[in-house]
Tab-separated table of C-alpha atoms in Angstrom:
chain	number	residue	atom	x	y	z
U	14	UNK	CA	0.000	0.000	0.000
U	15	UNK	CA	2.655	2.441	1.188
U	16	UNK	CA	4.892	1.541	-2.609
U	17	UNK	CA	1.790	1.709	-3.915
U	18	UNK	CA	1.357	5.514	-2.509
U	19	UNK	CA	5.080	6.301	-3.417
U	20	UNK	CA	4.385	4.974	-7.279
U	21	UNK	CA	1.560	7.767	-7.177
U	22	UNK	CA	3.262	10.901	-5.892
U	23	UNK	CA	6.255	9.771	-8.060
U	24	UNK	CA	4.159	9.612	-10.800
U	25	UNK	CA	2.588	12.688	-10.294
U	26	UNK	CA	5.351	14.453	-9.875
U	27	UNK	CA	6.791	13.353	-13.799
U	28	UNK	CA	3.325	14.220	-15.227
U	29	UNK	CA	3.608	18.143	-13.777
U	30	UNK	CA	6.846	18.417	-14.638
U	31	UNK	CA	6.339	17.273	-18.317
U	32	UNK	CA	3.288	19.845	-18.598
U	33	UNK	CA	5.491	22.903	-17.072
U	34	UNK	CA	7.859	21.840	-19.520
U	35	UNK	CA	5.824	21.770	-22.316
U	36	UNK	CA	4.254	25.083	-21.615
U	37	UNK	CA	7.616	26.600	-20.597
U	38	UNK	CA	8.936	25.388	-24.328
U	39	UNK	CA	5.163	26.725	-25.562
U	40	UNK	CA	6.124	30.147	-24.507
U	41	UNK	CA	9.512	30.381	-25.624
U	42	UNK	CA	8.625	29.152	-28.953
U	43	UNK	CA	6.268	31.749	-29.295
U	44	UNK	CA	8.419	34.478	-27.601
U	45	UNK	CA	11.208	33.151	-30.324
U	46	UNK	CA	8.526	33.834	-33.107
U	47	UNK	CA	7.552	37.129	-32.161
U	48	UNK	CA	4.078	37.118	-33.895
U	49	UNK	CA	3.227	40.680	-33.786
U	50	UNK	CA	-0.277	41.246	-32.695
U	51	UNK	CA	-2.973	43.293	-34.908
U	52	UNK	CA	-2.442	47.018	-34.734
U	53	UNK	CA	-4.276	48.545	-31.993
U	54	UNK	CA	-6.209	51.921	-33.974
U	55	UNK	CA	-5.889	53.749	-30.127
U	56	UNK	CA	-2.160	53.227	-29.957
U	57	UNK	CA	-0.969	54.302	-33.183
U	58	UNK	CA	0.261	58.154	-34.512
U	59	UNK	CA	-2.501	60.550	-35.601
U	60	UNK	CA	-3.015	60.412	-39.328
U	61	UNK	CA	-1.030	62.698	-41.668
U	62	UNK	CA	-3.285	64.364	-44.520
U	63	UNK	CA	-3.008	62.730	-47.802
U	64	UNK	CA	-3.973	63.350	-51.525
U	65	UNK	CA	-4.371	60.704	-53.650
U	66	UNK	CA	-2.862	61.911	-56.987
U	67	UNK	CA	-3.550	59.312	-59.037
U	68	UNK	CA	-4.675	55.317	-59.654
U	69	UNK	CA	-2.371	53.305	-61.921
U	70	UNK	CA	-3.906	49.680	-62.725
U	71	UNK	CA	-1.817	47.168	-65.041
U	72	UNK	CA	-3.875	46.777	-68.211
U	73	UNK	CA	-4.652	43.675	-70.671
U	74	UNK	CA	-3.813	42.663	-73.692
U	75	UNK	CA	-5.952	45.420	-75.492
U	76	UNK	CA	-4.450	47.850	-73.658
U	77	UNK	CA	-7.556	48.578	-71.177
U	78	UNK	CA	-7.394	49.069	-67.763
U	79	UNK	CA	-7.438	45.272	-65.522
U	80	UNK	CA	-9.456	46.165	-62.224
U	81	UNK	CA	-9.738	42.752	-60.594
U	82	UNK	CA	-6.560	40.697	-61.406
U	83	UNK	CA	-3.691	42.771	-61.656
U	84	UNK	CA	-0.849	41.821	-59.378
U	85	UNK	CA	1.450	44.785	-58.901
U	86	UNK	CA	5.195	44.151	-57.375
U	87	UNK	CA	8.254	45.642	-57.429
U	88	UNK	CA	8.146	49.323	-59.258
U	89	UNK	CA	10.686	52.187	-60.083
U	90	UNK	CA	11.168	55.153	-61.745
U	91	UNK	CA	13.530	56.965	-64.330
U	92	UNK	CA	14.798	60.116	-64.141
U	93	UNK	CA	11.914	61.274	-66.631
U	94	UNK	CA	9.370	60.654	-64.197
U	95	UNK	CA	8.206	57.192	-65.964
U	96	UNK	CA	6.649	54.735	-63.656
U	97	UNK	CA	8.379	50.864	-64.659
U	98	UNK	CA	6.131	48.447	-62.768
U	99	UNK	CA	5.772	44.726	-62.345
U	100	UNK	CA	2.780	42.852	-63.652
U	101	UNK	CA	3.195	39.665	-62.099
U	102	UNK	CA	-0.359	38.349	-63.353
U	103	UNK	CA	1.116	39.083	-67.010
U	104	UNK	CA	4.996	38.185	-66.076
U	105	UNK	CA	5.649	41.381	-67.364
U	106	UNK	CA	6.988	45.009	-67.255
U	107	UNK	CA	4.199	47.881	-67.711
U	108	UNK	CA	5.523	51.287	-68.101
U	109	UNK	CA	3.290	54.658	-67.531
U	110	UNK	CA	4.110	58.361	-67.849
U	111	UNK	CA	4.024	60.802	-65.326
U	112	UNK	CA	0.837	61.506	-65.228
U	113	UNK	CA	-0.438	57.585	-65.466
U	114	UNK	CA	-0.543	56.914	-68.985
U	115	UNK	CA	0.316	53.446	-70.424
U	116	UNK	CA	3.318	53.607	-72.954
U	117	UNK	CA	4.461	50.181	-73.301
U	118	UNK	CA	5.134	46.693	-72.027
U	119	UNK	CA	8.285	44.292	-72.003
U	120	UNK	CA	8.973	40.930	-70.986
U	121	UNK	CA	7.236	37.672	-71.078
U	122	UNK	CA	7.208	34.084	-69.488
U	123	UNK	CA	9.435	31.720	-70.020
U	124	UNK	CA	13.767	30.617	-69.457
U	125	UNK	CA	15.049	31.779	-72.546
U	126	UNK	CA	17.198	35.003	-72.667
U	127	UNK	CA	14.847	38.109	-71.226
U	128	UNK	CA	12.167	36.221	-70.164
U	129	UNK	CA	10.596	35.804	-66.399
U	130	UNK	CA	9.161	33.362	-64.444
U	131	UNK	CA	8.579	35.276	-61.177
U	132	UNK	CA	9.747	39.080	-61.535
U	133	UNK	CA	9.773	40.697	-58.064
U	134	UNK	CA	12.376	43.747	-57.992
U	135	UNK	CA	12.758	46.489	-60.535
U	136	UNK	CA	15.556	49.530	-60.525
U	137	UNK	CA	16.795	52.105	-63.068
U	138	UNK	CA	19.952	52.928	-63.439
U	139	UNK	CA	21.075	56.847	-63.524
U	140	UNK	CA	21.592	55.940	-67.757
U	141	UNK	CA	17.984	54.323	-67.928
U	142	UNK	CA	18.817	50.821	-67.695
U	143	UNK	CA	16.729	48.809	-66.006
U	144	UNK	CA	17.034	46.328	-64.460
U	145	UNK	CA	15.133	43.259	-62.798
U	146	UNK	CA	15.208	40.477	-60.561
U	147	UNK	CA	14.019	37.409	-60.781
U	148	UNK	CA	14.345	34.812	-57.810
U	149	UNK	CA	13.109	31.848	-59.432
U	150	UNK	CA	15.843	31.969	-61.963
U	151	UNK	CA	17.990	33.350	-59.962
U	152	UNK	CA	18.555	35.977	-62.034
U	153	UNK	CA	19.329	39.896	-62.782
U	154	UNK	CA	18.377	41.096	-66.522
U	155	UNK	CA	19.481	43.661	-67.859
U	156	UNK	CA	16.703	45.865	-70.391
U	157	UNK	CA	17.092	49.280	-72.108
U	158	UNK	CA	14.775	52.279	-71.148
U	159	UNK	CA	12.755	50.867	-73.987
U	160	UNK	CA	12.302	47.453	-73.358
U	161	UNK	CA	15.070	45.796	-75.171
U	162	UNK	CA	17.113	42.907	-73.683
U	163	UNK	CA	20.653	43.931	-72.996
U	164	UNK	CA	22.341	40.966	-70.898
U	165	UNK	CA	21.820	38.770	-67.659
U	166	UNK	CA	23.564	37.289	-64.744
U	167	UNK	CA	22.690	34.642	-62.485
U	168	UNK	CA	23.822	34.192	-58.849
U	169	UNK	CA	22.794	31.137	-58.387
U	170	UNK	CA	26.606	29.904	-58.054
U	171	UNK	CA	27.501	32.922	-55.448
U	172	UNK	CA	28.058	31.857	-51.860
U	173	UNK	CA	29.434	34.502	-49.212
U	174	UNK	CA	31.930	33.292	-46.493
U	175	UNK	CA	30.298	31.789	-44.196
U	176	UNK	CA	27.208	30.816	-45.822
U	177	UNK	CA	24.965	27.466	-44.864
U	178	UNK	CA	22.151	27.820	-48.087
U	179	UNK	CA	21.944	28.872	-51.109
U	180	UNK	CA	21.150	32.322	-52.060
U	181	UNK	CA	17.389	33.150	-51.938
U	182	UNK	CA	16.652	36.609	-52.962
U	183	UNK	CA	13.903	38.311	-53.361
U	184	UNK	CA	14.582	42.087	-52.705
U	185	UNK	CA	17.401	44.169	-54.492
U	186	UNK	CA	18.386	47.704	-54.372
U	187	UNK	CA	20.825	50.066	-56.417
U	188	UNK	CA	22.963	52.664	-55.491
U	189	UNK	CA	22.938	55.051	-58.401
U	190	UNK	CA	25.872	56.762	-57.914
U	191	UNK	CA	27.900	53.464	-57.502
U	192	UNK	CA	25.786	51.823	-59.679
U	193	UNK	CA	25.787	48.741	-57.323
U	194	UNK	CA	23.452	46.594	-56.401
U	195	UNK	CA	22.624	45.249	-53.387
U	196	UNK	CA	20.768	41.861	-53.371
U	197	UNK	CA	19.229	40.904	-49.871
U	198	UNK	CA	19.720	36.906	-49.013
U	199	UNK	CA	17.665	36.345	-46.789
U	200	UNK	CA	18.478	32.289	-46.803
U	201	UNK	CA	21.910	33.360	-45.253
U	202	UNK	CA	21.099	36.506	-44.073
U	203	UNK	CA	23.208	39.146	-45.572
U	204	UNK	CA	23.482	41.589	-48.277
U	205	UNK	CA	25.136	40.697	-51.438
U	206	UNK	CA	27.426	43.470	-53.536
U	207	UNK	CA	27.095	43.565	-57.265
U	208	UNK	CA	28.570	45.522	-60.308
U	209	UNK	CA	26.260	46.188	-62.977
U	210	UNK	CA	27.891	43.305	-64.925
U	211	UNK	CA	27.145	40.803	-62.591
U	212	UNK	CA	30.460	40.673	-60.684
U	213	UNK	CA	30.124	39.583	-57.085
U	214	UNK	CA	31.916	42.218	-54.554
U	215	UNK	CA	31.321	40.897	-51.613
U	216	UNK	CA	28.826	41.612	-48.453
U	217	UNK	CA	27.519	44.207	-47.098
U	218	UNK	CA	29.026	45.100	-43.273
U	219	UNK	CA	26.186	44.364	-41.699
U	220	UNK	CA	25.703	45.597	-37.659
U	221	UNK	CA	24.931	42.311	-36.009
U	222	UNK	CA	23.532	43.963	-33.017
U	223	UNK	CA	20.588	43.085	-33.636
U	224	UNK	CA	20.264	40.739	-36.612
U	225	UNK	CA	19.446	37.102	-35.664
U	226	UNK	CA	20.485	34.211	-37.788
U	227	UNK	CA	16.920	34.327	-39.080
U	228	UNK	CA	16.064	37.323	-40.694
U	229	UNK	CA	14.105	38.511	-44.324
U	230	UNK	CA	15.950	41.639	-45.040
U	231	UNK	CA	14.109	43.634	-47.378
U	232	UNK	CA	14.935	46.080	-50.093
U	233	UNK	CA	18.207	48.477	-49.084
U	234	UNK	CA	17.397	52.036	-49.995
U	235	UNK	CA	19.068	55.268	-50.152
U	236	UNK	CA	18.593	58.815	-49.831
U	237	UNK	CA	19.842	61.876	-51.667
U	238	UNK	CA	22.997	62.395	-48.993
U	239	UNK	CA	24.193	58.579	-49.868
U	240	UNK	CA	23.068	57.146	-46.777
U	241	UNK	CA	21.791	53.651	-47.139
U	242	UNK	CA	19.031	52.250	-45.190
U	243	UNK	CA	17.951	48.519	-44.332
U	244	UNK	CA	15.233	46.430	-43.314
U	245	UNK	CA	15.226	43.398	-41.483
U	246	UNK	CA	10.989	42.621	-42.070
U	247	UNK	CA	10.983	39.361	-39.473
U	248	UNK	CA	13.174	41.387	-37.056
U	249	UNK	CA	11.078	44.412	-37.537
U	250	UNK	CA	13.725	47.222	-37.870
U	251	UNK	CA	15.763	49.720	-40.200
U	252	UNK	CA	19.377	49.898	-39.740
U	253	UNK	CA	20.882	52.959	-41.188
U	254	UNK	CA	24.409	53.682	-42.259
U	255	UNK	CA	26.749	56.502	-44.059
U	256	UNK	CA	28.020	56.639	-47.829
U	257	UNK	CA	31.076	54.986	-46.701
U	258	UNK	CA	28.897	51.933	-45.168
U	259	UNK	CA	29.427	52.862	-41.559
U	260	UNK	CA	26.744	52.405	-38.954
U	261	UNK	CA	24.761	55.101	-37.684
U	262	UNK	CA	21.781	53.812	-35.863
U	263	UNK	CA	18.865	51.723	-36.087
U	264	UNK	CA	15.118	52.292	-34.983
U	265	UNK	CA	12.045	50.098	-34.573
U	266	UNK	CA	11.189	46.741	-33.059
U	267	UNK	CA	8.168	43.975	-33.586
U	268	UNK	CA	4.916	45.421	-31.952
U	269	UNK	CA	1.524	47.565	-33.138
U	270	UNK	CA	2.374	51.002	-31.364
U	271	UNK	CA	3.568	54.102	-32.744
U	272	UNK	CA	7.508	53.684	-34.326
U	273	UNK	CA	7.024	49.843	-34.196
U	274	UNK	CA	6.702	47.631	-37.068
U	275	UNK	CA	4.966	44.183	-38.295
U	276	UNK	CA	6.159	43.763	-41.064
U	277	UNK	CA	8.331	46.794	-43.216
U	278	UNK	CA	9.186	45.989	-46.723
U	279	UNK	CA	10.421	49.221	-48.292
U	280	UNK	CA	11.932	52.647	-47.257
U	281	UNK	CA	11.890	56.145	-48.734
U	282	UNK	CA	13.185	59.472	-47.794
U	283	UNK	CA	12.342	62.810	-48.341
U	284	UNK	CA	14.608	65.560	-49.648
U	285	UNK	CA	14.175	66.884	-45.615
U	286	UNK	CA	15.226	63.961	-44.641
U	287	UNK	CA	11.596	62.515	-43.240
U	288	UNK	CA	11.806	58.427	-43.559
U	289	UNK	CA	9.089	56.436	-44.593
U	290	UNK	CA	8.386	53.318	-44.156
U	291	UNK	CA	5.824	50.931	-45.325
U	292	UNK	CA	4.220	48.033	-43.153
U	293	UNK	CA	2.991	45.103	-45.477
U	294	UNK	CA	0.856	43.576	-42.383
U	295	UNK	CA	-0.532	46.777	-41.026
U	296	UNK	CA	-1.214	48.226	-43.875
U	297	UNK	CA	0.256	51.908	-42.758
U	298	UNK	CA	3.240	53.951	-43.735
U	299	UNK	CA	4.972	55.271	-40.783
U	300	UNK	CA	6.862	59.058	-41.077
U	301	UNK	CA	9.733	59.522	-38.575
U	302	UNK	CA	12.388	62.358	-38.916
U	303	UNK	CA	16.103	61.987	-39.976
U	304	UNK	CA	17.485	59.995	-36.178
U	305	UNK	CA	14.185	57.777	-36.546
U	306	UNK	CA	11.853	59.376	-34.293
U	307	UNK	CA	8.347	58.646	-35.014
U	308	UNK	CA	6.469	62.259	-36.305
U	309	UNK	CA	3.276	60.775	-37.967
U	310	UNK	CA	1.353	58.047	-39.882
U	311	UNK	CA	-0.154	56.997	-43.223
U	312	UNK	CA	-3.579	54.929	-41.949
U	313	UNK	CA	-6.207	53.556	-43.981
U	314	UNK	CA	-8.789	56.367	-43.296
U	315	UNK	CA	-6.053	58.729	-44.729
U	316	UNK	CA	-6.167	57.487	-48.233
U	317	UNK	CA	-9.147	57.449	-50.770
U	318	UNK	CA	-10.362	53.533	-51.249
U	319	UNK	CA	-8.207	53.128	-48.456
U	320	UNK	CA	-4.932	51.124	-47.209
U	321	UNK	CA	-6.148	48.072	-45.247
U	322	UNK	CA	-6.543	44.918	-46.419
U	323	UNK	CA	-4.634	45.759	-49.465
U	324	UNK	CA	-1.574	44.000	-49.091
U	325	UNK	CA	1.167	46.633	-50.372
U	326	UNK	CA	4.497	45.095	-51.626
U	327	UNK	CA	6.697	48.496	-53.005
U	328	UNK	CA	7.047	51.471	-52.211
U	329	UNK	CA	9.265	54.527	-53.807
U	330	UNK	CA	9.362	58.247	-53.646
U	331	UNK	CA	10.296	60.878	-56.446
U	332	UNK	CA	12.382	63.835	-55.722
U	333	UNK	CA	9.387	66.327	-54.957
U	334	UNK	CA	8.444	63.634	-52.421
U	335	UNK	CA	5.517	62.602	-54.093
U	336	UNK	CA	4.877	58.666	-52.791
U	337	UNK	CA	4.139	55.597	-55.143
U	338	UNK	CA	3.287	52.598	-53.032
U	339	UNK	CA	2.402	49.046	-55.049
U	340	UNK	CA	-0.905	47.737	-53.607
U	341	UNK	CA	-1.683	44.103	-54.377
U	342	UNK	CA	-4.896	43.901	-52.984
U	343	UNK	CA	-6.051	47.014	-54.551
U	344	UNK	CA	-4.602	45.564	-57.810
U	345	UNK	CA	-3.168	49.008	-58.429
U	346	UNK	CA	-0.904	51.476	-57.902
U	347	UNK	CA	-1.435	54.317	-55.255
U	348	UNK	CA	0.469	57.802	-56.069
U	349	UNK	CA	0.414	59.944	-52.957
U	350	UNK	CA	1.320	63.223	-51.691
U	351	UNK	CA	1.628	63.839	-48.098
U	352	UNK	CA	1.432	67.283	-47.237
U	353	UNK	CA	2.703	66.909	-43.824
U	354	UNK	CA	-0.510	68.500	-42.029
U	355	UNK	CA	-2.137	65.897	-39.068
U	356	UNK	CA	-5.874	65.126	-39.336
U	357	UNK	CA	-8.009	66.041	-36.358
């Protein structure tokens, strides 16, 4: 009887400890993830006032204007003022003037030489080359201003140092005045260097204060001083450095509030130096001044048709500030101005 009594408690005793364990390891997985609740309307900036400029949707093969299927991604501009965008419903490039006309298209789908399969990042070069990125190829190709195929690269072969995988990238940014690209692994995460000829120059110095071995880094942008800026989207934060790839500071962490991010997936900055950042799961673009100080925010009730729900992948800026943000739910384009007054 007494063994019998001392098998219980024994017993017992094994059973709570495997369910505090379990629920210890519960929370630390989920601590580890960092899912970042829903944004909280009461606990983020006041609303900045916005005009909606314009409405650029992809069109067909006719040329007329696809409302319900277009799949915007990556888009860029020239130094005209032409808007290059990614169709990735039509595996193509659609290009639009200033003021929102279609010109022309380029690209199609397929492996041969300047063809897609999954076209996610576009840039121009200061000379009107543009280029684009495709990850399933694992490829950069090279097109005039007008569409014609110039050359390619792959980097399927590259490997960094210490790389485990091989590269996966999705996001890639240029530096005009180097004209070098900078392709974001996020398989190994780290940036990767490139020449416009495909040469690899080696990584980016990233600040490893606060990147984890997992991270999505998203597209590396730059403003008009040379300074670059970087996203870690998993992480939730934007690293900024100098022209001469020194780190300044960072800002940002997971979270709902005011200056913290779910998700960020592109940055643009004003000629005064106001940052802007776009948040793919909350469906806002947050403002914050040069040392990354929140000052305001882009919400859903600030733009005609609205943000939410609308699943925005790109985001770029021209040099009067005026805001072009790729919205794939929307199956458009959004061009904004904010003119930097709050709504009461």
């Amino acid at each position: 009887m007494k063994d019998s009594w001392i098998y219980r408690s024994v017993l017992i005793i094994i059973l709570t400890a495997t369910v505090l364990g379990f629920v210890n390891f519960t929370a630390s997985l989920a601590l580890a993830q960092k899912k970042p609740a829903k944004a909280d309307s009461e606990e983020v900036a006041v609303g900045r006032k916005v005009s909606c400029l314009a409405t650029i949707y992809g069109v067909d093969e006719q040329g007329r204007p696809n409302l319900k299927d277009g799949l915007p991604k990556g888009i860029a501009l020239d130094d005209e003022g032409k808007l290059f965008a990614i169709f990735l419903d039509r595996t193509e490039v659609q290009v639009f003037s200033p003021e929102g006309k279609f010109l022309y298209r380029f690209g199609k789908k397929g492996t041969e030489a300047g063809a897609f399969l999954l076209p996610m990042s576009i840039e121009v070069t200061s000379r009107g080359r543009v280029l684009v990125l495709d990850p399933e190829l694992k490829k950069v190709l090279t097109f005039s201003n007008k569409g014609e195929f110039q050359s390619e690269f792959s980097f399927a072969h590259i490997q960094g140092p210490n790389d485990r995988q091989p590269m996966r990238c999705t996001k890639m940014g240029l530096d005009r005045s180097h004209d070098t690209l900078y392709l974001s692994d996020s398989a190994n995460a780290n940036i990767k260097l490139f020449n416009l000829k495909g040469d690899f120059l080696g990584l980016f110095p990233l600040d490893r204060t606060k990147t984890r071995a997992v991270a999505v880094l998203g597209k590396t942008s730059f403003d008009s001083q040379g300074q670059i800026y970087i996203i870690d989207s998993i992480n939730g934060w934007v690293q900024v450095y100098s022209r001469q790839r020194e780190f300044l500071f960072s800002f940002g962490e997971l979270g709902s509030r005011v200056g913290n991010f779910a998700r960020p997936v592109a940055v643009s900055v004003n000629s005064e130096g106001k940052i802007y950042v776009l948040d793919r799961l909350l469906s806002v673009i947050q403002v914050f001044d040069s040392g990354g100080h929140p000052i305001g925010i882009i919400k859903d009730t600030d733009v005609p048709d609205g943000l939410n729900s609308s699943e925005p992948f790109d985001m770029i800026m021209d040099q009067q500030g005026v805001i072009y943000v790729s919205l794939q739910g929307l199956h458009c384009i959004k061009i904004l101005k904010d003119l930097g007054e709050r709504r009461r």
